[in-house]
Structures are given as structure tokens and as C-alpha cells.
Amino acid sequence: AAADVLQTGEILGRAWCQIDLVGLSRGLLIEGGVNREPRYWVATGGDLTLPVDDEQVEALALRAAYAFARGAGIPAWDPPSPA
């Protein structure tokens, strides 16, 4: 969605996409209440070239998913880069 906004504004070139994923111990957190801390927080990201194509978005989403899995203790590694 963010890439679409930039492209609509004719902002083209390279853009850094920061992705922060948080695994919460509960699905609902109440402000000011007694909440447990998040179990893990994974920050990842990468460059996108605007206009963006589906392959770039998918590759970045997979990178974030693999990082999130590793943060949860699941053995997951990024696939090898295409030659």
C-alpha cells in the first residue's frame, strides 16, 4: 500500500521498506492495564525500486516471514538469491 502511494505521487527510485513484526502473548492489549510484554520483536526490511513489481514485494515479505520465524525459535533460513 505504501509503495502504491509513492508511485501515485510519481515518487520513483529506491525506497527503504522497514518491517517490524511483533509476536504478542495476547491478542488484545489494554492501555494502562497489566499487559505481558511481547514475546519477541523482529525488525527487518530492504530496498524496493519504484515502480515496484510483485516479485520485489514477495521477496521482501518472505524475508520478513523468515526473520519472524527465526525470532519465534522456528528454524527458518532465507532461500538462496537467484544467480
GROMACS .gro file of C-alpha atoms in nm:
model
   83
    1ALA     CA    1   0.000   0.000   0.000
    2ALA     CA    2   0.283   0.240   0.085
    3ALA     CA    3   0.453   0.171  -0.249
    4ASP     CA    4   0.124   0.247  -0.428
    5VAL     CA    5   0.101   0.585  -0.253
    6LEU     CA    6   0.457   0.673  -0.352
    7GLN     CA    7   0.402   0.562  -0.712
    8THR     CA    8   0.076   0.759  -0.738
    9GLY     CA    9   0.269   1.067  -0.627
   10GLU     CA   10   0.521   0.988  -0.903
   11ILE     CA   11   0.797   0.935  -0.648
   12LEU     CA   12   1.018   0.685  -0.824
   13GLY     CA   13   1.357   0.536  -0.743
   14ARG     CA   14   1.477   0.338  -0.445
   15ALA     CA   15   1.289   0.327  -0.118
   16TRP     CA   16   1.371   0.151   0.208
   17CYS     CA   17   1.086  -0.059   0.344
   18GLN     CA   18   1.109  -0.116   0.721
   19ILE     CA   19   0.906  -0.408   0.855
   20ASP     CA   20   0.859  -0.456   1.230
   21LEU     CA   21   0.678  -0.771   1.337
   22VAL     CA   22   0.578  -0.833   1.698
   23GLY     CA   23   0.460  -1.164   1.839
   24LEU     CA   24   0.227  -1.080   2.127
   25SER     CA   25   0.137  -1.312   2.408
   26ARG     CA   26  -0.223  -1.187   2.386
   27GLY     CA   27  -0.437  -1.066   2.100
   28LEU     CA   28  -0.568  -0.764   2.296
   29LEU     CA   29  -0.360  -0.518   2.495
   30ILE     CA   30  -0.530  -0.261   2.718
   31GLU     CA   31  -0.364   0.077   2.763
   32GLY     CA   32  -0.278   0.134   3.127
   33GLY     CA   33  -0.365  -0.226   3.211
   34VAL     CA   34  -0.141  -0.506   3.326
   35ASN     CA   35  -0.015  -0.647   2.998
   36ARG     CA   36   0.253  -0.903   2.941
   37GLU     CA   37   0.549  -0.795   2.734
   38PRO     CA   38   0.568  -0.904   2.370
   39ARG     CA   39   0.734  -1.242   2.333
   40TYR     CA   40   0.955  -1.127   2.050
   41TRP     CA   41   1.005  -0.838   1.815
   42VAL     CA   42   1.172  -0.872   1.476
   43ALA     CA   43   1.279  -0.576   1.267
   44THR     CA   44   1.375  -0.635   0.907
   45GLY     CA   45   1.349  -0.455   0.578
   46GLY     CA   46   1.501  -0.397   0.240
   47ASP     CA   47   1.519  -0.175  -0.066
   48LEU     CA   48   1.238  -0.157  -0.318
   49THR     CA   49   1.276   0.000  -0.660
   50LEU     CA   50   0.977   0.213  -0.754
   51PRO     CA   51   0.775   0.141  -0.957
   52VAL     CA   52   0.761  -0.184  -0.764
   53ASP     CA   53   0.671  -0.522  -0.908
   54ASP     CA   54   0.509  -0.819  -0.738
   55GLU     CA   55   0.835  -1.018  -0.728
   56GLN     CA   56   1.008  -0.749  -0.519
   57VAL     CA   57   0.718  -0.729  -0.274
   58GLU     CA   58   0.701  -1.108  -0.242
   59ALA     CA   59   1.077  -1.137  -0.183
   60LEU     CA   60   1.065  -0.872   0.089
   61ALA     CA   61   0.759  -1.032   0.252
   62LEU     CA   62   0.935  -1.370   0.255
   63ARG     CA   63   1.244  -1.214   0.412
   64ALA     CA   64   1.025  -1.073   0.690
   65ALA     CA   65   0.842  -1.404   0.737
   66TYR     CA   66   1.169  -1.597   0.769
   67ALA     CA   67   1.306  -1.343   1.019
   68PHE     CA   68   0.983  -1.364   1.220
   69ALA     CA   69   1.000  -1.744   1.225
   70ARG     CA   70   1.362  -1.737   1.344
   71GLY     CA   71   1.259  -1.490   1.618
   72ALA     CA   72   0.996  -1.738   1.734
   73GLY     CA   73   1.255  -2.016   1.753
   74ILE     CA   74   1.149  -2.192   1.433
   75PRO     CA   75   1.450  -2.295   1.222
   76ALA     CA   76   1.392  -2.094   0.904
   77TRP     CA   77   1.651  -1.958   0.663
   78ASP     CA   78   1.625  -1.727   0.369
   79PRO     CA   79   1.623  -1.902   0.032
   80PRO     CA   80   1.934  -1.856  -0.181
   81SER     CA   81   1.940  -1.547  -0.402
   82PRO     CA   82   1.882  -1.612  -0.772
   83ALA     CA   83   2.203  -1.608  -0.974
   0.00000   0.00000   0.00000
